[in-house]
Amino acid sequence: MINQKIYSIQEQLNNLPPGKLTVTQYQSRYKWYISKENQQTYLPKSQKSLAEELAKKKYLSYKLEELLLEKKACTQYLHHLAKSSNKSEHLLSSPCYFPLLKSYFKPKLQTHDEWVNAIYYKNINHPDNLIHKSLSTNLVRSKSEAMIDTALFQNKIPYRYECLLQLGDLSFYPDFTILHPITNQIYYWEHFGMMDNPIYAKHAFSKLQIYCSNNIIPSINLITTYETRNAPLNIYQIESIIHYYFKQNEA
């Protein structure tokens, strides 16, 4: 998401006129000046459109500076996180510690593997729409679902795709049913991919209402993501969600 914003601003800046705008104020009057090649020139009111373009340029330049700092901070944080995570991995690879920790990990991993590999009732409706293969080899219904499936698989999060969920007399098939790798709490992840379609959006809101009435609440035990044709889901959003819900409490 940050990279997309940076790229968009850089593209806009490339199309704006050269020079920097300076505004001075005397009482209630303002004067515009344009600085270019170390020379400052008065900008008359007749060139208001140029002043507007230069004001936009200044705003976008500041915004770009903020985003670059944010990106740098995120990179440093992820680097620190990776280094911290390596400590636990090194401990597990140590011949001194692994025998002592083996009994702690083995039951949990076996339980998760059994849950993932157990037979469950899958959605059998419209099998011809299962055309997108993820890294896990699962066939899913959209490119965004394939990204989510792949990210869960790569992060070793136990999950099932379109597993039957019975809510009273209603049968639901959440996109992903997830077993929290630490707490073993069940989460559901629904991706709504056509929110710019009024009929689709109305159906999505009705579905969320049914979830809530059955104590499956967004941001608590229901993860929801959305996209439109002009605002697609991206891998940075997915990874951020996975880290927030399933990775941040890892020792």
mmCIF file of C-alpha atoms in Angstrom:
data_model
loop_
_atom_site.group_PDB
_atom_site.id
_atom_site.type_symbol
_atom_site.label_atom_id
_atom_site.label_comp_id
_atom_site.label_asym_id
_atom_site.label_seq_id
_atom_site.Cartn_x
_atom_site.Cartn_y
_atom_site.Cartn_z
ATOM 1 C CA MET A 1 0.000 0.000 0.000
ATOM 2 C CA ILE A 2 2.783 2.471 0.890
ATOM 3 C CA ASN A 3 4.691 1.644 -2.299
ATOM 4 C CA GLN A 4 1.565 2.271 -4.378
ATOM 5 C CA LYS A 5 1.033 5.677 -2.754
ATOM 6 C CA ILE A 6 4.694 6.616 -3.262
ATOM 7 C CA TYR A 7 4.570 5.619 -6.918
ATOM 8 C CA SER A 8 1.319 7.548 -7.465
ATOM 9 C CA ILE A 9 2.714 10.738 -5.912
ATOM 10 C CA GLN A 10 5.961 10.469 -7.877
ATOM 11 C CA GLU A 11 3.960 10.145 -11.100
ATOM 12 C CA GLN A 12 1.945 13.265 -10.228
ATOM 13 C CA LEU A 13 5.076 15.245 -9.332
ATOM 14 C CA ASN A 14 6.665 14.382 -12.674
ATOM 15 C CA ASN A 15 3.742 16.106 -14.416
ATOM 16 C CA LEU A 16 3.839 19.323 -12.397
ATOM 17 C CA PRO A 17 5.741 22.480 -13.469
ATOM 18 C CA PRO A 18 9.286 23.189 -12.246
ATOM 19 C CA GLY A 19 9.953 25.563 -9.386
ATOM 20 C CA LYS A 20 8.897 26.051 -5.778
ATOM 21 C CA LEU A 21 6.117 28.263 -4.467
ATOM 22 C CA THR A 22 6.633 30.715 -1.612
ATOM 23 C CA VAL A 23 3.769 32.712 -0.125
ATOM 24 C CA THR A 24 4.262 35.833 1.957
ATOM 25 C CA GLN A 25 1.623 37.628 3.963
ATOM 26 C CA TYR A 26 1.297 41.278 4.892
ATOM 27 C CA GLN A 27 -1.838 41.912 6.960
ATOM 28 C CA SER A 28 -4.633 40.370 4.860
ATOM 29 C CA ARG A 29 -2.739 40.408 1.563
ATOM 30 C CA TYR A 30 -0.788 37.511 0.087
ATOM 31 C CA LYS A 31 1.964 37.536 -2.507
ATOM 32 C CA TRP A 32 3.167 34.543 -4.512
ATOM 33 C CA TYR A 33 6.757 33.939 -5.547
ATOM 34 C CA ILE A 34 8.256 31.169 -7.649
ATOM 35 C CA SER A 35 11.808 29.982 -6.918
ATOM 36 C CA LYS A 36 13.673 28.396 -9.791
ATOM 37 C CA GLU A 37 17.409 27.907 -10.276
ATOM 38 C CA ASN A 38 18.182 29.966 -7.145
ATOM 39 C CA GLN A 39 16.127 32.897 -8.422
ATOM 40 C CA GLN A 40 12.893 34.109 -6.881
ATOM 41 C CA THR A 41 10.324 35.804 -9.106
ATOM 42 C CA TYR A 42 7.030 37.494 -8.236
ATOM 43 C CA LEU A 43 4.004 35.611 -9.485
ATOM 44 C CA PRO A 44 1.081 37.891 -10.424
ATOM 45 C CA LYS A 45 -2.511 36.994 -9.658
ATOM 46 C CA SER A 46 -3.087 36.426 -13.371
ATOM 47 C CA GLN A 47 -1.001 33.250 -12.994
ATOM 48 C CA LYS A 48 -3.196 31.765 -10.299
ATOM 49 C CA SER A 49 -3.389 28.427 -12.145
ATOM 50 C CA LEU A 50 0.416 28.122 -11.968
ATOM 51 C CA ALA A 51 0.336 29.009 -8.270
ATOM 52 C CA GLU A 52 -2.265 26.270 -7.709
ATOM 53 C CA GLU A 53 -0.081 23.720 -9.495
ATOM 54 C CA LEU A 54 2.958 24.738 -7.442
ATOM 55 C CA ALA A 55 0.932 24.579 -4.220
ATOM 56 C CA LYS A 56 -0.146 21.077 -5.160
ATOM 57 C CA LYS A 57 3.495 20.242 -5.858
ATOM 58 C CA LYS A 58 4.557 21.453 -2.413
ATOM 59 C CA TYR A 59 1.816 19.436 -0.721
ATOM 60 C CA LEU A 60 2.672 16.268 -2.663
ATOM 61 C CA SER A 61 6.396 16.762 -1.953
ATOM 62 C CA TYR A 62 5.695 16.915 1.781
ATOM 63 C CA LYS A 63 3.384 13.906 1.512
ATOM 64 C CA LEU A 64 6.062 11.951 -0.357
ATOM 65 C CA GLU A 65 8.616 12.819 2.318
ATOM 66 C CA GLU A 66 6.249 11.535 5.033
ATOM 67 C CA LEU A 67 5.552 8.294 3.161
ATOM 68 C CA LEU A 68 9.245 7.638 2.572
ATOM 69 C CA LEU A 69 9.885 8.082 6.287
ATOM 70 C CA GLU A 70 6.975 5.757 7.059
ATOM 71 C CA LYS A 71 8.350 3.164 4.630
ATOM 72 C CA LYS A 72 11.791 3.433 6.211
ATOM 73 C CA ALA A 73 10.283 2.962 9.682
ATOM 74 C CA CYS A 74 8.318 -0.091 8.506
ATOM 75 C CA THR A 75 11.421 -1.591 6.928
ATOM 76 C CA GLN A 76 13.430 -1.055 10.117
ATOM 77 C CA TYR A 77 10.620 -2.570 12.188
ATOM 78 C CA LEU A 78 10.365 -5.647 9.960
ATOM 79 C CA HIS A 79 14.143 -6.023 10.038
ATOM 80 C CA HIS A 80 14.094 -5.833 13.834
ATOM 81 C CA LEU A 81 11.191 -8.293 13.930
ATOM 82 C CA ALA A 82 13.054 -10.727 11.699
ATOM 83 C CA LYS A 83 16.151 -10.522 13.889
ATOM 84 C CA SER A 84 14.079 -11.075 17.024
ATOM 85 C CA SER A 85 12.296 -14.038 15.435
ATOM 86 C CA ASN A 86 15.610 -15.598 14.516
ATOM 87 C CA LYS A 87 16.482 -15.906 18.186
ATOM 88 C CA SER A 88 13.649 -18.370 18.782
ATOM 89 C CA GLU A 89 14.521 -20.264 15.589
ATOM 90 C CA HIS A 90 18.163 -20.536 16.648
ATOM 91 C CA LEU A 91 17.061 -21.841 20.029
ATOM 92 C CA LEU A 92 15.040 -24.596 18.365
ATOM 93 C CA SER A 93 18.004 -25.565 16.192
ATOM 94 C CA SER A 94 20.312 -25.809 19.196
ATOM 95 C CA PRO A 95 21.163 -29.399 20.213
ATOM 96 C CA CYS A 96 21.188 -28.182 23.816
ATOM 97 C CA TYR A 97 17.674 -26.755 23.832
ATOM 98 C CA PHE A 98 15.741 -28.682 21.193
ATOM 99 C CA PRO A 99 15.453 -31.921 23.250
ATOM 100 C CA LEU A 100 14.027 -29.859 26.118
ATOM 101 C CA LEU A 101 11.522 -28.034 23.872
ATOM 102 C CA LYS A 102 10.523 -30.949 21.644
ATOM 103 C CA SER A 103 7.726 -32.153 23.900
ATOM 104 C CA TYR A 104 6.267 -28.640 24.036
ATOM 105 C CA PHE A 105 5.976 -28.283 20.270
ATOM 106 C CA LYS A 106 5.169 -31.783 19.111
ATOM 107 C CA PRO A 107 1.618 -32.142 20.485
ATOM 108 C CA LYS A 108 0.612 -28.726 19.170
ATOM 109 C CA LEU A 109 1.956 -29.388 15.674
ATOM 110 C CA GLN A 110 0.303 -32.806 15.531
ATOM 111 C CA THR A 111 -3.024 -31.287 16.603
ATOM 112 C CA HIS A 112 -2.819 -28.590 13.939
ATOM 113 C CA ASP A 113 -1.804 -31.015 11.211
ATOM 114 C CA GLU A 114 -4.648 -33.344 12.118
ATOM 115 C CA TRP A 115 -7.117 -30.460 12.031
ATOM 116 C CA VAL A 116 -5.887 -29.226 8.647
ATOM 117 C CA ASN A 117 -5.845 -32.688 7.073
ATOM 118 C CA ALA A 118 -9.121 -33.930 8.535
ATOM 119 C CA ILE A 119 -12.013 -34.487 6.128
ATOM 120 C CA TYR A 120 -14.556 -31.663 6.247
ATOM 121 C CA TYR A 121 -17.651 -30.655 4.303
ATOM 122 C CA LYS A 122 -16.608 -28.331 1.511
ATOM 123 C CA ASN A 123 -18.642 -26.037 -0.682
ATOM 124 C CA ILE A 124 -19.679 -28.058 -3.739
ATOM 125 C CA ASN A 125 -21.516 -25.197 -5.444
ATOM 126 C CA HIS A 126 -20.143 -23.937 -8.764
ATOM 127 C CA PRO A 127 -16.973 -26.054 -8.881
ATOM 128 C CA ASP A 128 -16.273 -24.585 -12.338
ATOM 129 C CA ASN A 129 -15.319 -21.295 -10.612
ATOM 130 C CA LEU A 130 -12.403 -22.925 -8.783
ATOM 131 C CA ILE A 131 -9.833 -21.869 -11.357
ATOM 132 C CA HIS A 132 -7.121 -20.030 -9.381
ATOM 133 C CA LYS A 133 -4.365 -22.195 -7.889
ATOM 134 C CA SER A 134 -2.497 -20.943 -4.839
ATOM 135 C CA LEU A 135 0.947 -21.943 -3.635
ATOM 136 C CA SER A 136 -0.693 -24.524 -1.357
ATOM 137 C CA THR A 137 -2.125 -26.154 -4.557
ATOM 138 C CA ASN A 138 -5.649 -25.274 -3.377
ATOM 139 C CA LEU A 139 -8.016 -24.199 -6.134
ATOM 140 C CA VAL A 140 -9.930 -21.058 -5.163
ATOM 141 C CA ARG A 141 -12.399 -18.693 -6.811
ATOM 142 C CA SER A 142 -10.431 -15.455 -7.266
ATOM 143 C CA LYS A 143 -6.929 -14.047 -7.497
ATOM 144 C CA SER A 144 -7.394 -12.284 -4.154
ATOM 145 C CA GLU A 145 -8.438 -15.539 -2.467
ATOM 146 C CA ALA A 146 -5.351 -17.157 -3.996
ATOM 147 C CA MET A 147 -3.185 -14.444 -2.395
ATOM 148 C CA ILE A 148 -4.822 -14.981 1.004
ATOM 149 C CA ASP A 149 -4.524 -18.777 0.697
ATOM 150 C CA THR A 150 -0.856 -18.520 -0.266
ATOM 151 C CA ALA A 151 -0.062 -16.081 2.561
ATOM 152 C CA LEU A 152 -1.721 -18.304 5.180
ATOM 153 C CA PHE A 153 0.143 -21.308 3.795
ATOM 154 C CA GLN A 154 3.516 -19.531 3.763
ATOM 155 C CA ASN A 155 3.008 -18.273 7.317
ATOM 156 C CA LYS A 156 2.108 -21.809 8.465
ATOM 157 C CA ILE A 157 -1.308 -20.762 9.749
ATOM 158 C CA PRO A 158 -3.706 -23.762 9.951
ATOM 159 C CA TYR A 159 -6.769 -23.118 7.792
ATOM 160 C CA ARG A 160 -9.522 -24.692 5.713
ATOM 161 C CA TYR A 161 -10.974 -23.301 2.502
ATOM 162 C CA GLU A 162 -14.768 -23.023 2.219
ATOM 163 C CA CYS A 163 -15.491 -25.293 5.184
ATOM 164 C CA LEU A 164 -19.147 -25.740 6.130
ATOM 165 C CA LEU A 165 -20.353 -23.502 8.969
ATOM 166 C CA GLN A 166 -23.871 -24.205 10.201
ATOM 167 C CA LEU A 167 -25.630 -21.184 11.720
ATOM 168 C CA GLY A 168 -29.056 -22.394 12.783
ATOM 169 C CA ASP A 169 -30.886 -23.451 9.625
ATOM 170 C CA LEU A 170 -28.411 -21.602 7.396
ATOM 171 C CA SER A 171 -25.366 -23.196 5.798
ATOM 172 C CA PHE A 172 -22.403 -20.907 5.245
ATOM 173 C CA TYR A 173 -19.032 -21.568 3.657
ATOM 174 C CA PRO A 174 -16.639 -18.876 4.901
ATOM 175 C CA ASP A 175 -13.766 -18.298 2.507
ATOM 176 C CA PHE A 176 -11.286 -19.359 5.184
ATOM 177 C CA THR A 177 -11.770 -21.033 8.559
ATOM 178 C CA ILE A 178 -8.597 -20.508 10.586
ATOM 179 C CA LEU A 179 -7.252 -22.200 13.699
ATOM 180 C CA HIS A 180 -5.128 -19.752 15.653
ATOM 181 C CA PRO A 181 -1.664 -21.370 15.858
ATOM 182 C CA ILE A 182 -1.162 -20.320 19.483
ATOM 183 C CA THR A 183 -4.568 -19.992 21.167
ATOM 184 C CA ASN A 184 -6.422 -22.591 19.020
ATOM 185 C CA GLN A 185 -9.314 -20.118 18.717
ATOM 186 C CA ILE A 186 -11.342 -20.372 15.498
ATOM 187 C CA TYR A 187 -11.418 -17.342 13.210
ATOM 188 C CA TYR A 188 -13.252 -16.806 9.934
ATOM 189 C CA TRP A 189 -11.991 -14.740 7.013
ATOM 190 C CA GLU A 190 -14.413 -13.450 4.424
ATOM 191 C CA HIS A 191 -13.182 -11.556 1.390
ATOM 192 C CA PHE A 192 -15.722 -9.374 -0.390
ATOM 193 C CA GLY A 193 -14.360 -8.728 -3.848
ATOM 194 C CA MET A 194 -16.955 -6.685 -5.731
ATOM 195 C CA MET A 195 -18.043 -3.971 -3.333
ATOM 196 C CA ASP A 196 -18.614 -1.524 -6.195
ATOM 197 C CA ASN A 197 -21.490 -3.771 -7.332
ATOM 198 C CA PRO A 198 -24.621 -2.623 -5.410
ATOM 199 C CA ILE A 199 -26.309 -6.054 -5.482
ATOM 200 C CA TYR A 200 -23.127 -7.811 -4.324
ATOM 201 C CA ALA A 201 -22.571 -5.209 -1.579
ATOM 202 C CA LYS A 202 -26.140 -5.600 -0.296
ATOM 203 C CA HIS A 203 -25.647 -9.387 -0.096
ATOM 204 C CA ALA A 204 -22.331 -8.862 1.733
ATOM 205 C CA PHE A 205 -23.949 -6.599 4.356
ATOM 206 C CA SER A 206 -26.760 -9.126 4.894
ATOM 207 C CA LYS A 207 -24.180 -11.855 5.389
ATOM 208 C CA LEU A 208 -22.302 -9.754 7.945
ATOM 209 C CA GLN A 209 -25.539 -9.129 9.825
ATOM 210 C CA ILE A 210 -26.164 -12.880 10.092
ATOM 211 C CA TYR A 211 -22.607 -13.437 11.312
ATOM 212 C CA CYS A 212 -23.026 -10.777 14.002
ATOM 213 C CA SER A 213 -26.335 -12.219 15.176
ATOM 214 C CA ASN A 214 -24.488 -15.507 15.715
ATOM 215 C CA ASN A 215 -21.703 -13.901 17.754
ATOM 216 C CA ILE A 216 -19.185 -13.944 14.894
ATOM 217 C CA ILE A 217 -18.034 -10.341 15.026
ATOM 218 C CA PRO A 218 -15.772 -8.408 12.613
ATOM 219 C CA SER A 219 -12.320 -7.636 14.073
ATOM 220 C CA ILE A 220 -12.956 -10.066 16.973
ATOM 221 C CA ASN A 221 -13.315 -13.521 15.439
ATOM 222 C CA LEU A 222 -14.265 -12.517 11.893
ATOM 223 C CA ILE A 223 -11.695 -11.020 9.536
ATOM 224 C CA THR A 224 -13.105 -9.118 6.578
ATOM 225 C CA THR A 225 -11.358 -7.671 3.548
ATOM 226 C CA TYR A 226 -12.876 -5.695 0.721
ATOM 227 C CA GLU A 227 -11.996 -4.525 -2.750
ATOM 228 C CA THR A 228 -13.396 -2.797 -5.799
ATOM 229 C CA ARG A 229 -12.206 -2.694 -9.369
ATOM 230 C CA ASN A 230 -10.247 0.504 -8.645
ATOM 231 C CA ALA A 231 -9.045 -0.524 -5.184
ATOM 232 C CA PRO A 232 -7.843 -4.151 -5.330
ATOM 233 C CA LEU A 233 -6.631 -6.119 -2.334
ATOM 234 C CA ASN A 234 -2.850 -6.364 -2.115
ATOM 235 C CA ILE A 235 -0.338 -8.638 -0.409
ATOM 236 C CA TYR A 236 0.808 -5.916 2.023
ATOM 237 C CA GLN A 237 -2.692 -5.683 3.484
ATOM 238 C CA ILE A 238 -2.920 -9.472 3.763
ATOM 239 C CA GLU A 239 0.461 -9.844 5.472
ATOM 240 C CA SER A 240 -0.392 -7.030 7.880
ATOM 241 C CA ILE A 241 -3.666 -8.731 8.839
ATOM 242 C CA ILE A 242 -1.979 -12.107 9.348
ATOM 243 C CA HIS A 243 0.697 -10.565 11.524
ATOM 244 C CA TYR A 244 -1.860 -8.649 13.602
ATOM 245 C CA TYR A 245 -4.148 -11.604 14.289
ATOM 246 C CA PHE A 246 -1.833 -14.612 14.297
ATOM 247 C CA LYS A 247 1.840 -13.688 14.599
ATOM 248 C CA GLN A 248 2.359 -10.773 16.990
ATOM 249 C CA ASN A 249 2.053 -12.896 20.157
ATOM 250 C CA GLU A 250 4.615 -15.468 19.107
ATOM 251 C CA ALA A 251 7.398 -15.952 21.577
#
